[in-house]
JSON list of C-alpha atoms in Angstrom, two decimals:
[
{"chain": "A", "resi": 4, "resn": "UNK", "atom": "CA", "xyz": [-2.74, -59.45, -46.87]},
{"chain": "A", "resi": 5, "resn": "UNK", "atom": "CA", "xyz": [-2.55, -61.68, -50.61]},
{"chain": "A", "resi": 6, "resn": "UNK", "atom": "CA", "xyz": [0.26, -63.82, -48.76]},
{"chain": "A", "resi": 7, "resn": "UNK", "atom": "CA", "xyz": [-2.88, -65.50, -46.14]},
{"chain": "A", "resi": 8, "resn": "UNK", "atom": "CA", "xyz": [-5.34, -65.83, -48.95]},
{"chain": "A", "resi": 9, "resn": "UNK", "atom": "CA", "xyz": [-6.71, -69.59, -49.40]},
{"chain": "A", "resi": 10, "resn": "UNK", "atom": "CA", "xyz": [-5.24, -69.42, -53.40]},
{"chain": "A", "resi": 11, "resn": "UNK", "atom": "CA", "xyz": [-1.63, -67.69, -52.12]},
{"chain": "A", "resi": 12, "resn": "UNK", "atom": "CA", "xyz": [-1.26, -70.78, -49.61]},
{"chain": "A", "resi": 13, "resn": "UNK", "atom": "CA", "xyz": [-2.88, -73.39, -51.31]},
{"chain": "A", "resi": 14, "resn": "UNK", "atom": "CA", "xyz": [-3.31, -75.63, -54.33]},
{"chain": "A", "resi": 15, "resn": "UNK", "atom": "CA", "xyz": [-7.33, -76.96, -53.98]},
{"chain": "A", "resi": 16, "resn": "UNK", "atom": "CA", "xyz": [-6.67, -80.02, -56.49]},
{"chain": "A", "resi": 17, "resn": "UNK", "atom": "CA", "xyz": [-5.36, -81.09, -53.81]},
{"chain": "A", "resi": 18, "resn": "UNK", "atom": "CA", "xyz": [-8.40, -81.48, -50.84]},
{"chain": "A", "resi": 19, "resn": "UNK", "atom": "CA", "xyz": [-11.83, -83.16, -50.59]},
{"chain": "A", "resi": 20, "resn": "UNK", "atom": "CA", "xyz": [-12.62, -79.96, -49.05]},
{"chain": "A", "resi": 21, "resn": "UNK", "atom": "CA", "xyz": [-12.00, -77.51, -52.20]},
{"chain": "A", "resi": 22, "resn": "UNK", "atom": "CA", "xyz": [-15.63, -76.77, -52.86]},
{"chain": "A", "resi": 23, "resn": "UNK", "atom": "CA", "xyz": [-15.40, -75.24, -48.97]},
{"chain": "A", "resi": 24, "resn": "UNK", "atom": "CA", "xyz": [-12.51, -73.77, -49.29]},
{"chain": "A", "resi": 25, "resn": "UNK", "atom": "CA", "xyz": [-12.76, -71.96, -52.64]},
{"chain": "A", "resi": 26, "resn": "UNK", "atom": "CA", "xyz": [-15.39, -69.41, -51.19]},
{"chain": "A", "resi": 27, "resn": "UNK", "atom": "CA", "xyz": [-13.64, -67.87, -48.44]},
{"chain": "A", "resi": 28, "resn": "UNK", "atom": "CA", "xyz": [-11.06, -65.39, -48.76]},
{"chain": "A", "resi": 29, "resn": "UNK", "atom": "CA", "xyz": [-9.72, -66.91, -45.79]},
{"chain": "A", "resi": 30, "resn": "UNK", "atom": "CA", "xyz": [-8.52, -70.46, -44.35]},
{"chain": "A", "resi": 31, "resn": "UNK", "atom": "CA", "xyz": [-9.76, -70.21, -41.25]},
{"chain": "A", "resi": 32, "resn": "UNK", "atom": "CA", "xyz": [-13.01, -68.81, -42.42]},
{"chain": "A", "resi": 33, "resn": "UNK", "atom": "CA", "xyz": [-14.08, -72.57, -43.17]},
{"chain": "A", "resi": 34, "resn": "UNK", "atom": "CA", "xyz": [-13.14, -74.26, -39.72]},
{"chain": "A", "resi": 35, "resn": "UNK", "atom": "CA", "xyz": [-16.68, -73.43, -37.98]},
{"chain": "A", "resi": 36, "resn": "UNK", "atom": "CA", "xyz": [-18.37, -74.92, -41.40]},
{"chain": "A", "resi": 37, "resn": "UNK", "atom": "CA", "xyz": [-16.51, -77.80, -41.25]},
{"chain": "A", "resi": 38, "resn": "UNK", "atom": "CA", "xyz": [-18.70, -80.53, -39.31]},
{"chain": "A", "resi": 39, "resn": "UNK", "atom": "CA", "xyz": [-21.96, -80.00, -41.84]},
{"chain": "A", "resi": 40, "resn": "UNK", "atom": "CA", "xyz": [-19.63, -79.93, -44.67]},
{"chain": "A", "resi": 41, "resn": "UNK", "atom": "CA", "xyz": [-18.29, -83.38, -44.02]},
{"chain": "A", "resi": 42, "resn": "UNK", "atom": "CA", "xyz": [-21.69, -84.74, -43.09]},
{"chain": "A", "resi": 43, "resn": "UNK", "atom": "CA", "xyz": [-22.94, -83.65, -46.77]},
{"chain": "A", "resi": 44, "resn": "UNK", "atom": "CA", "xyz": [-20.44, -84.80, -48.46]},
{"chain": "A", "resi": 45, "resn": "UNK", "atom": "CA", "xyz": [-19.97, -88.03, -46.27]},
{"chain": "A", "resi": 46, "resn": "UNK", "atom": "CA", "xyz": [-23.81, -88.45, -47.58]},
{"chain": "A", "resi": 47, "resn": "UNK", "atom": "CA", "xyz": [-22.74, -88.41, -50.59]},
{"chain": "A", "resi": 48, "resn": "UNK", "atom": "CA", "xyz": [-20.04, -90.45, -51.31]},
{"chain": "A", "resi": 49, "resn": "UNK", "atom": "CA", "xyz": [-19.86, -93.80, -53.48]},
{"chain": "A", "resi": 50, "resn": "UNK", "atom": "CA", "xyz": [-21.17, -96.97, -51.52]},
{"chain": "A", "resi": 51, "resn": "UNK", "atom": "CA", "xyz": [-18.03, -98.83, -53.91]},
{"chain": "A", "resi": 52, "resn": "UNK", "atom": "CA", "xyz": [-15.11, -96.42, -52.67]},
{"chain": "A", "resi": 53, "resn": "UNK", "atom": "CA", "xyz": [-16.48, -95.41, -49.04]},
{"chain": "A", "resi": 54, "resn": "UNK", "atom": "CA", "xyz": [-18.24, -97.50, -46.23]},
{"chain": "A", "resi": 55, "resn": "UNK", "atom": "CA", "xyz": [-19.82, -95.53, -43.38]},
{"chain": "A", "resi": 56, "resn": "UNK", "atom": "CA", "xyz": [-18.31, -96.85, -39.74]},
{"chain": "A", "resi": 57, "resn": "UNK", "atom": "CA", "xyz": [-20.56, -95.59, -36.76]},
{"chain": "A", "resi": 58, "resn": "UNK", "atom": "CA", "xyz": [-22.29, -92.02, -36.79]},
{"chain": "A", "resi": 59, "resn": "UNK", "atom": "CA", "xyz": [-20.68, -89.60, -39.30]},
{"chain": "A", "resi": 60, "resn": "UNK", "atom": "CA", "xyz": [-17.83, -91.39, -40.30]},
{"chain": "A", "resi": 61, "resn": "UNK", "atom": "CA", "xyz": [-16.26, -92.09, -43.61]},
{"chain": "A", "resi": 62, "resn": "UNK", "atom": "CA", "xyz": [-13.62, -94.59, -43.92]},
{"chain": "A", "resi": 63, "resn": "UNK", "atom": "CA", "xyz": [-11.92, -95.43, -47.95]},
{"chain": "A", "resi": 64, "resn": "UNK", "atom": "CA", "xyz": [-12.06, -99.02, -48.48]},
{"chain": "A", "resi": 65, "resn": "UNK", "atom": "CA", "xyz": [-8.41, -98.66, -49.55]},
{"chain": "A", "resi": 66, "resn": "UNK", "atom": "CA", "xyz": [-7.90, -96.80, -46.59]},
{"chain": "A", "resi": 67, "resn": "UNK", "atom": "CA", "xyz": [-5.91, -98.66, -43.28]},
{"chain": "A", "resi": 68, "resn": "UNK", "atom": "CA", "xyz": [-6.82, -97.67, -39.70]},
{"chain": "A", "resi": 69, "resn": "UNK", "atom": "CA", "xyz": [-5.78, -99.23, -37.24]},
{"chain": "A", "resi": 70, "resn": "UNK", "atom": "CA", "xyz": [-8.45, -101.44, -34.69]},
{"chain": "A", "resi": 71, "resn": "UNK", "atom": "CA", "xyz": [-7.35, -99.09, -31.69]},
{"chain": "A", "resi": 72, "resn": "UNK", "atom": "CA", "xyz": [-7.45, -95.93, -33.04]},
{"chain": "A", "resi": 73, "resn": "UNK", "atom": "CA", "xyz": [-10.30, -93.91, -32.03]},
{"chain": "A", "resi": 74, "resn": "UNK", "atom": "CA", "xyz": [-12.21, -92.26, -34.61]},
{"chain": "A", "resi": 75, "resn": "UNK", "atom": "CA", "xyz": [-15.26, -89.57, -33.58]},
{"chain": "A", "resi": 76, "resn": "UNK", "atom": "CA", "xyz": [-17.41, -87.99, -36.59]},
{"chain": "A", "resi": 77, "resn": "UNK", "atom": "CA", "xyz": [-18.10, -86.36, -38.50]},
{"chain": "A", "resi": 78, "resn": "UNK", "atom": "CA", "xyz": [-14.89, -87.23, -39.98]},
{"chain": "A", "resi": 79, "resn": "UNK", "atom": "CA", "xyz": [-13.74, -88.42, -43.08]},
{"chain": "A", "resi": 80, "resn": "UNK", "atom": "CA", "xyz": [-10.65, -90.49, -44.19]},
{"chain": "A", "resi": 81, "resn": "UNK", "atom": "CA", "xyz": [-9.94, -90.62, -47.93]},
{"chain": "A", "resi": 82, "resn": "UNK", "atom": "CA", "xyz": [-8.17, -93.15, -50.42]},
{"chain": "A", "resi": 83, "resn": "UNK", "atom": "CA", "xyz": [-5.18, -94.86, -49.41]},
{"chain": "A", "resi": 84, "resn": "UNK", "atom": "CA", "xyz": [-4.51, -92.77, -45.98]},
{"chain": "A", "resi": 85, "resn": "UNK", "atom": "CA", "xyz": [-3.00, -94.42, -43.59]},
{"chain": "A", "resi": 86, "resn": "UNK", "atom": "CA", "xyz": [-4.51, -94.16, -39.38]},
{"chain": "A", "resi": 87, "resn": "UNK", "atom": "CA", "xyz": [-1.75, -95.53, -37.07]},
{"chain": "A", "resi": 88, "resn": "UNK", "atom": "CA", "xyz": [-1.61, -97.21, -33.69]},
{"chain": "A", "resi": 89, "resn": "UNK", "atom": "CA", "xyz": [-3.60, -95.13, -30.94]},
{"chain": "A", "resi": 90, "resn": "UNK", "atom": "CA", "xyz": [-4.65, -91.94, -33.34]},
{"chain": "A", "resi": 91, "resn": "UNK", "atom": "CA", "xyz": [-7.55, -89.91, -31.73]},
{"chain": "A", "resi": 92, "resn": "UNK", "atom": "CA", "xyz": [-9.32, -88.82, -34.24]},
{"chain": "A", "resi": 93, "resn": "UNK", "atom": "CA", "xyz": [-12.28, -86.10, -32.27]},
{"chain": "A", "resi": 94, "resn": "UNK", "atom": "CA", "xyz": [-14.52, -84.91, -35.02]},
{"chain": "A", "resi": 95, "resn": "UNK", "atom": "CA", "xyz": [-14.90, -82.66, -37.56]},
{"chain": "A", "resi": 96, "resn": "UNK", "atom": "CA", "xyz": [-11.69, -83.59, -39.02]},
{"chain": "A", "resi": 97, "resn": "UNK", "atom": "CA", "xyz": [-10.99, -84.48, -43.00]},
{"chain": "A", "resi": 98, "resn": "UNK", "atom": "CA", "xyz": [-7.77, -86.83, -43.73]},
{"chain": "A", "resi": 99, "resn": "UNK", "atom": "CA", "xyz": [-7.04, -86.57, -47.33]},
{"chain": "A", "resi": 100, "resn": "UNK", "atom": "CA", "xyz": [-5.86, -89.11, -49.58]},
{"chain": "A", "resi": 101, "resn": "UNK", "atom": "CA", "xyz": [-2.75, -90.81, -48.99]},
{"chain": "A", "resi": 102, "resn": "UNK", "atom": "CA", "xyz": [-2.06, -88.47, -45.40]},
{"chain": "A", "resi": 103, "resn": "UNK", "atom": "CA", "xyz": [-0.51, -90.25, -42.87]},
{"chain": "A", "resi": 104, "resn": "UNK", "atom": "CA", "xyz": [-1.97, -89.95, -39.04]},
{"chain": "A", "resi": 105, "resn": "UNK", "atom": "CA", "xyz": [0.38, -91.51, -36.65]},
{"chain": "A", "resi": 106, "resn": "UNK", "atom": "CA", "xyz": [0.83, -93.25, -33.45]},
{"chain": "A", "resi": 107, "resn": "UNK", "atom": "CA", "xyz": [-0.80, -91.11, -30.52]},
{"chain": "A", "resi": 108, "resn": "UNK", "atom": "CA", "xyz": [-1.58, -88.07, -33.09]},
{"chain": "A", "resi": 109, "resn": "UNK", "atom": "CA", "xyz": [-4.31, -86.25, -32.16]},
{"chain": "A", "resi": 110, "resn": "UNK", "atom": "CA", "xyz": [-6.65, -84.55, -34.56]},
{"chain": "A", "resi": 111, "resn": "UNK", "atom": "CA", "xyz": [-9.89, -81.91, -34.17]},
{"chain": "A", "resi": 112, "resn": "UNK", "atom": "CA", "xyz": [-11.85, -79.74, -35.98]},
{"chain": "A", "resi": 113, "resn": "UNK", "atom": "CA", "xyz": [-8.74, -79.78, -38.98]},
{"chain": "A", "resi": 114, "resn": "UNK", "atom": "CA", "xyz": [-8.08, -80.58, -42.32]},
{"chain": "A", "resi": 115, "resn": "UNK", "atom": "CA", "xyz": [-5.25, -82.69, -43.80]},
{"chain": "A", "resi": 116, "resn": "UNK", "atom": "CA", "xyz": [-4.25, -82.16, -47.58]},
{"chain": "A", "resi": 117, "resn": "UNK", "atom": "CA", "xyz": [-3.74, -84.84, -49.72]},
{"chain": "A", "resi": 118, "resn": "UNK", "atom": "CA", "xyz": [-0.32, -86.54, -48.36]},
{"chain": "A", "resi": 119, "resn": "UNK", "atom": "CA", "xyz": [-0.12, -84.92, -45.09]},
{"chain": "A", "resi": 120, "resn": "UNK", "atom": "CA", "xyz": [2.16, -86.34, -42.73]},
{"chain": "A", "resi": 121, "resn": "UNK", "atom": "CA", "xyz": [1.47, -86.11, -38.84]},
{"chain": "A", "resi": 122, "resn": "UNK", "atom": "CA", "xyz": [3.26, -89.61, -38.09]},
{"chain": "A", "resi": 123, "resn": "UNK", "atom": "CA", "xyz": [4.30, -89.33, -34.75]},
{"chain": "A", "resi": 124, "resn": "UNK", "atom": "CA", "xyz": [2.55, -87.70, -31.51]},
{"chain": "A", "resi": 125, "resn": "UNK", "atom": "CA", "xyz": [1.05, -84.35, -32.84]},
{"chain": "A", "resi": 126, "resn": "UNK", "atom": "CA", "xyz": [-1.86, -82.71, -32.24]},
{"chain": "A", "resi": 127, "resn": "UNK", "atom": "CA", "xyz": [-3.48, -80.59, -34.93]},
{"chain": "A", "resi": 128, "resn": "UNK", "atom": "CA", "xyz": [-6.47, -78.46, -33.85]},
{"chain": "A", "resi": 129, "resn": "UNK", "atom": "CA", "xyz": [-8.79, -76.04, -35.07]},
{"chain": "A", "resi": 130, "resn": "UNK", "atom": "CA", "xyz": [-5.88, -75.72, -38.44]},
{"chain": "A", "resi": 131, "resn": "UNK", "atom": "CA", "xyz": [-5.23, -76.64, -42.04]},
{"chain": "A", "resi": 132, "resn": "UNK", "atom": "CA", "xyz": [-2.31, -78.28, -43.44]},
{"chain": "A", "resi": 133, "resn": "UNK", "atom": "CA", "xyz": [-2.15, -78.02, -46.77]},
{"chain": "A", "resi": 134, "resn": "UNK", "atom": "CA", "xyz": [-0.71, -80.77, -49.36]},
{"chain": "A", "resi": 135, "resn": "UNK", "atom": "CA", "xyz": [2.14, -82.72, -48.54]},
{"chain": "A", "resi": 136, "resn": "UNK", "atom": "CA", "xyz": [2.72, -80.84, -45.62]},
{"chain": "A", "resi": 137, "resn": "UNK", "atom": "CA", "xyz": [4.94, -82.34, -42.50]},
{"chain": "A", "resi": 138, "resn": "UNK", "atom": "CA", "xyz": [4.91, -81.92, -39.01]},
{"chain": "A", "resi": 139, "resn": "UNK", "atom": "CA", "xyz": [8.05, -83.59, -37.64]},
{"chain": "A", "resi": 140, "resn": "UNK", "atom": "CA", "xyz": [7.74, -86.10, -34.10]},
{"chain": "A", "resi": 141, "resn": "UNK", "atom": "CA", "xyz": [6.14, -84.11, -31.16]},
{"chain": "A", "resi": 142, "resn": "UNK", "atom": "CA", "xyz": [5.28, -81.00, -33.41]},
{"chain": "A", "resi": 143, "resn": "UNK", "atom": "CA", "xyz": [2.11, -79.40, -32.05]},
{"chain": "A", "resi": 144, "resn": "UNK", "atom": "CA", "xyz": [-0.73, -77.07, -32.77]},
{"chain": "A", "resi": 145, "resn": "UNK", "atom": "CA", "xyz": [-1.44, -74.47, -29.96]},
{"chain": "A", "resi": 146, "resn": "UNK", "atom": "CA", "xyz": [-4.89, -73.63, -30.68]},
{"chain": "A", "resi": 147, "resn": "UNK", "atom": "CA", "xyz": [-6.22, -71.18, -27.76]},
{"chain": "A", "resi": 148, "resn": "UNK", "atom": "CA", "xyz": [-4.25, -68.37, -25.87]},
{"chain": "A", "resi": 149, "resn": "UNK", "atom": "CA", "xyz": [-3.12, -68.55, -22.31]},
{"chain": "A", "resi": 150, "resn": "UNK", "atom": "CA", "xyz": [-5.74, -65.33, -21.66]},
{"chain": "A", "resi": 151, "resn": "UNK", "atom": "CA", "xyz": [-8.45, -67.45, -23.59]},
{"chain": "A", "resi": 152, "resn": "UNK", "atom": "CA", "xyz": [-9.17, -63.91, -25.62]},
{"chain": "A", "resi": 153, "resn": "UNK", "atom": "CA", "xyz": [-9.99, -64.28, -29.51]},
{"chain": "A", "resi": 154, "resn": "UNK", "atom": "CA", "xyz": [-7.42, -65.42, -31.55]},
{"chain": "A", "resi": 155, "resn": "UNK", "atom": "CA", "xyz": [-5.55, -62.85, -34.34]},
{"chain": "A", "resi": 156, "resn": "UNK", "atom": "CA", "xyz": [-3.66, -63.56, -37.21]},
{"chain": "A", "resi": 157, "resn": "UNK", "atom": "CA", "xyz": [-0.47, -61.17, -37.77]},
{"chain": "A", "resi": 158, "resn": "UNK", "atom": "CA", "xyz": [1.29, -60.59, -41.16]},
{"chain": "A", "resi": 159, "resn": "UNK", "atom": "CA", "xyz": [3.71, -57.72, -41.62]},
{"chain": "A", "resi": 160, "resn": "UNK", "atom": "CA", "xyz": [2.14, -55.50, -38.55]},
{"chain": "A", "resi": 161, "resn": "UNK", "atom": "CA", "xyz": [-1.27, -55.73, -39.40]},
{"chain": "A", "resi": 162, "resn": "UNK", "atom": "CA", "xyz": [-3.57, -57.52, -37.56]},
{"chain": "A", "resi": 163, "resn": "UNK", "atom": "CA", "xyz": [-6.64, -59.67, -38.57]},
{"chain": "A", "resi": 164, "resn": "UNK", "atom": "CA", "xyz": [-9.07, -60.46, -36.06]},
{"chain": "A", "resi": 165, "resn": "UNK", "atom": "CA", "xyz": [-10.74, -63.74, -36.66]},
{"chain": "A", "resi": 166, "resn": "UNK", "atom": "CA", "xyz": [-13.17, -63.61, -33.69]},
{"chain": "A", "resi": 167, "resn": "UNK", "atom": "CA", "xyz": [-12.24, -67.62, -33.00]},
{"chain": "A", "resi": 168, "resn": "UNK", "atom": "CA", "xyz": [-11.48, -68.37, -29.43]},
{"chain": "A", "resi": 169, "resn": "UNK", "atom": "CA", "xyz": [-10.00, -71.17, -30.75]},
{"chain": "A", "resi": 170, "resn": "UNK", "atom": "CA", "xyz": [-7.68, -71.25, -33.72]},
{"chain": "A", "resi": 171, "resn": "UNK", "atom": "CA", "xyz": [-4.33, -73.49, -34.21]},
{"chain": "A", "resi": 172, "resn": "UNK", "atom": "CA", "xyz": [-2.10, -72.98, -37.62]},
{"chain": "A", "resi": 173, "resn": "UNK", "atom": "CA", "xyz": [-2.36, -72.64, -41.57]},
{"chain": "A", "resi": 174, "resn": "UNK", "atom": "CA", "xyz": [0.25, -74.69, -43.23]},
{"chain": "A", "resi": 175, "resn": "UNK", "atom": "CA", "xyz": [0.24, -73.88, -46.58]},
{"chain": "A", "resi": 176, "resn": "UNK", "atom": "CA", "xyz": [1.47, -76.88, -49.24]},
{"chain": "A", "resi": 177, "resn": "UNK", "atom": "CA", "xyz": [4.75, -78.32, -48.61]},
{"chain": "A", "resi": 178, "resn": "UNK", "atom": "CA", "xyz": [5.81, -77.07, -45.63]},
{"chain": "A", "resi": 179, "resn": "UNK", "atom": "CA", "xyz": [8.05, -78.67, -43.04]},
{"chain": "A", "resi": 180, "resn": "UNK", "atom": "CA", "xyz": [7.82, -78.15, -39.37]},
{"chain": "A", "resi": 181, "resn": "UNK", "atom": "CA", "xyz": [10.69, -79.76, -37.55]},
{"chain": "A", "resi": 182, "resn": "UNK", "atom": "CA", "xyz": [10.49, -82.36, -34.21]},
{"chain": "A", "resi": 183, "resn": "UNK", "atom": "CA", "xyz": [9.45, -80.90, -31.21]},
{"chain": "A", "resi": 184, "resn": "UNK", "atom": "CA", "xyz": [8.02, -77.51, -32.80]},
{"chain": "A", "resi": 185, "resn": "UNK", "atom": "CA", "xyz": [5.12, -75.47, -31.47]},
{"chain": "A", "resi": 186, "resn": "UNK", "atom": "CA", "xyz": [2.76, -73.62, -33.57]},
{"chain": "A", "resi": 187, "resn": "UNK", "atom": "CA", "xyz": [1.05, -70.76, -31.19]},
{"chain": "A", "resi": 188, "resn": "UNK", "atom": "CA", "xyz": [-2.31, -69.69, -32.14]},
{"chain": "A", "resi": 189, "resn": "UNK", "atom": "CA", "xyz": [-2.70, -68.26, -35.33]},
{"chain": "A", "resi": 190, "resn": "UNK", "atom": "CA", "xyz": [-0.10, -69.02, -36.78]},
{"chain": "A", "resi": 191, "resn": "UNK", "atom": "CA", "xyz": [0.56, -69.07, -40.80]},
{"chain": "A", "resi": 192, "resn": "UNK", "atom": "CA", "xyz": [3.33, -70.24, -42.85]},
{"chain": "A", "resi": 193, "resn": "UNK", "atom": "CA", "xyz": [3.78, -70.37, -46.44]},
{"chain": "A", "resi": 194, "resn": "UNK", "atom": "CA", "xyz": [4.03, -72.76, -49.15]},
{"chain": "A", "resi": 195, "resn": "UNK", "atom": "CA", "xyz": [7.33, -74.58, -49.24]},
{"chain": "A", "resi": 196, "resn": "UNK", "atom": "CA", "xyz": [8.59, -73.14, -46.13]},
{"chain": "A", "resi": 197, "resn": "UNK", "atom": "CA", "xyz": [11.04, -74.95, -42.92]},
{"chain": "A", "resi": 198, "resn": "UNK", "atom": "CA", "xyz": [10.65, -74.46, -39.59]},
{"chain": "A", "resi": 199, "resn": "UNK", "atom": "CA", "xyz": [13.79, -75.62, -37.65]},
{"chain": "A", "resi": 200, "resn": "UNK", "atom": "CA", "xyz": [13.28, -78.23, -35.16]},
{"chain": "A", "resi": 201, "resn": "UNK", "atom": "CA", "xyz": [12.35, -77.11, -31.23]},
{"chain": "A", "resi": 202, "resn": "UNK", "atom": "CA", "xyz": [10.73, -73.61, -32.87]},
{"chain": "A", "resi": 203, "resn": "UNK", "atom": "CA", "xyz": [8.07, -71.95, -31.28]},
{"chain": "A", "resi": 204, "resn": "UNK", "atom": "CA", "xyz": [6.17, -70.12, -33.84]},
{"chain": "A", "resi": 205, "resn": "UNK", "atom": "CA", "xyz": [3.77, -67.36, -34.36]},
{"chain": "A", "resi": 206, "resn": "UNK", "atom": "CA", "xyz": [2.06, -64.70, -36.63]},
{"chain": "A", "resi": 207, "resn": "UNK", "atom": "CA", "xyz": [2.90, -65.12, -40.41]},
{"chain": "A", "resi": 208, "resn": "UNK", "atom": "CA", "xyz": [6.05, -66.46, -42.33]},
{"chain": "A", "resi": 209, "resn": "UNK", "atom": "CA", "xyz": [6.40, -66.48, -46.01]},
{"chain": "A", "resi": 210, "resn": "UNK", "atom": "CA", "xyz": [6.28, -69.10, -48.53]},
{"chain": "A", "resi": 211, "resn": "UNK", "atom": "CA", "xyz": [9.86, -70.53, -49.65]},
{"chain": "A", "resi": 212, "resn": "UNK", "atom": "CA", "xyz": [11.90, -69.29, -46.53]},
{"chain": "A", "resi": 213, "resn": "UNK", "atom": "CA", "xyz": [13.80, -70.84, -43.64]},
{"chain": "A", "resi": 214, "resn": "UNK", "atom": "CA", "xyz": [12.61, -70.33, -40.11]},
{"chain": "A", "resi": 215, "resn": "UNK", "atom": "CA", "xyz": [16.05, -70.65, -37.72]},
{"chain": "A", "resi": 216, "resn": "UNK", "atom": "CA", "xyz": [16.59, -70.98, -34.07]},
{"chain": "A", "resi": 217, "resn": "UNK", "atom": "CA", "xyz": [15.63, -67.77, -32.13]},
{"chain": "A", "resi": 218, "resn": "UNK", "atom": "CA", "xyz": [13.25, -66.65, -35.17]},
{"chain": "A", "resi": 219, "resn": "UNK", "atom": "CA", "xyz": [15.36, -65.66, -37.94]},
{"chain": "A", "resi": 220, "resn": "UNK", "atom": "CA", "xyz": [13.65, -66.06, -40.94]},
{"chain": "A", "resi": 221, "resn": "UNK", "atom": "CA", "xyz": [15.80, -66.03, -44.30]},
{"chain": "A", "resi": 222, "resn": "UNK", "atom": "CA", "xyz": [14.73, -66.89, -47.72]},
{"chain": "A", "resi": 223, "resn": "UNK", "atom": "CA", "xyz": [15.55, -70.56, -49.18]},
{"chain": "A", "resi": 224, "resn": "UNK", "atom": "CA", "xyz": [18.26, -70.63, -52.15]},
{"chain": "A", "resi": 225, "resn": "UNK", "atom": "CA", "xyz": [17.28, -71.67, -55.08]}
]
């Protein structure tokens, strides 16, 4: 199971959140610590860089959000990231510097990577998407099963059972997921990794590989 560990998917230079993430040997294992975490470290953060807007919420003075997005803390957005038009931002969410949150994207109980792009109509819930990571228009986050049962993650036939009713998708740094893509529940991809447009995705694919239509998954060339 190396391939789902938090230092096989990510690169924590990267994230306001490292000092979370750095303990766990899993993603995932952070999400139900997330809402104190950014509440301390909200608490915490220079008067000069950050001003506080409302209860629990963060905003970068060289941040730009939009007046109608809606923003719900504890949540913090970092240096230079940009809200757009209509986000919903629901709590317990950290957009890292220089990420992009789009018109009508939804966002809960997440983290966004430094340069994270979710630009047009996603939702991202209960999930981390590590640096520079891209979800394409549309692409979406399934974050609880049809049977409502506890969500597992799969990698190469083994099962991990997380215990989470809710859980959405890792996205490890640099990965693509094309337009109109879903992400079922526990879902994790790899670093550098494609998912086609229109995919609906689930249980583990690894880093540097192409996921086609219908599920093939082949490595990328060099």
């Amino acid at each position: 199971m190396q391939e789902l560990k938090t230092k096989a998917l990510f690169d924590l230079s990267h994230t306001m959140a490292a000092p979370l993430l750095v303990g766990v040997t899993y993603p995932w294992e952070v999400l139900p610590q997330l809402a104190d975490f950014i509440r301390q470290t909200g608490a915490k953060l220079p008067p000069e860089r950050y001003e506080k807007r409302g209860e629990d919420v963060w905003v970068a003075k060289s941040a730009t959000v939009a007046e109608n997005a809606s923003i719900t803390g504890p949540c913090i957005i970092c240096e230079e990231a940009e809200v757009r038009h209509c986000a919903f931002i629901r709590g317990s969410v950290i957009v890292g510097a220089g990420a992009v949150v789009g018109n009508s994207t939804e966002l809960k109980n997440c983290i966004l990577f430094d340069e994270v792009e979710v630009p047009h109509f996603n939702y991202v819930g209960d999930s981390i998407l590590g640096y520079k990571a891209h979800m394409g228009g549309g692409a979406m986050t399934s974050n609880i099963k049809s049977d409502k049962t506890p969500v597992s993650v799969v990698c190469n036939g083994e099962r991990i059972q997380t215990g989470y009713r809710k859980l959405g998708a890792i996205l490890g740094d640099l990965v693509e997921v094309g337009a109109g893509s879903v992400l079922n529940p526990g879902t994790v991809i790899g670093p550098r990794t494609s998912i086609y447009p229109l995919s609906s995705v689930r249980g583990f694919v690894p880093a540097d590989c192409i996921y086609k239509t219908g599920g093939c998954v082949v490595k990328r060339r060099a």
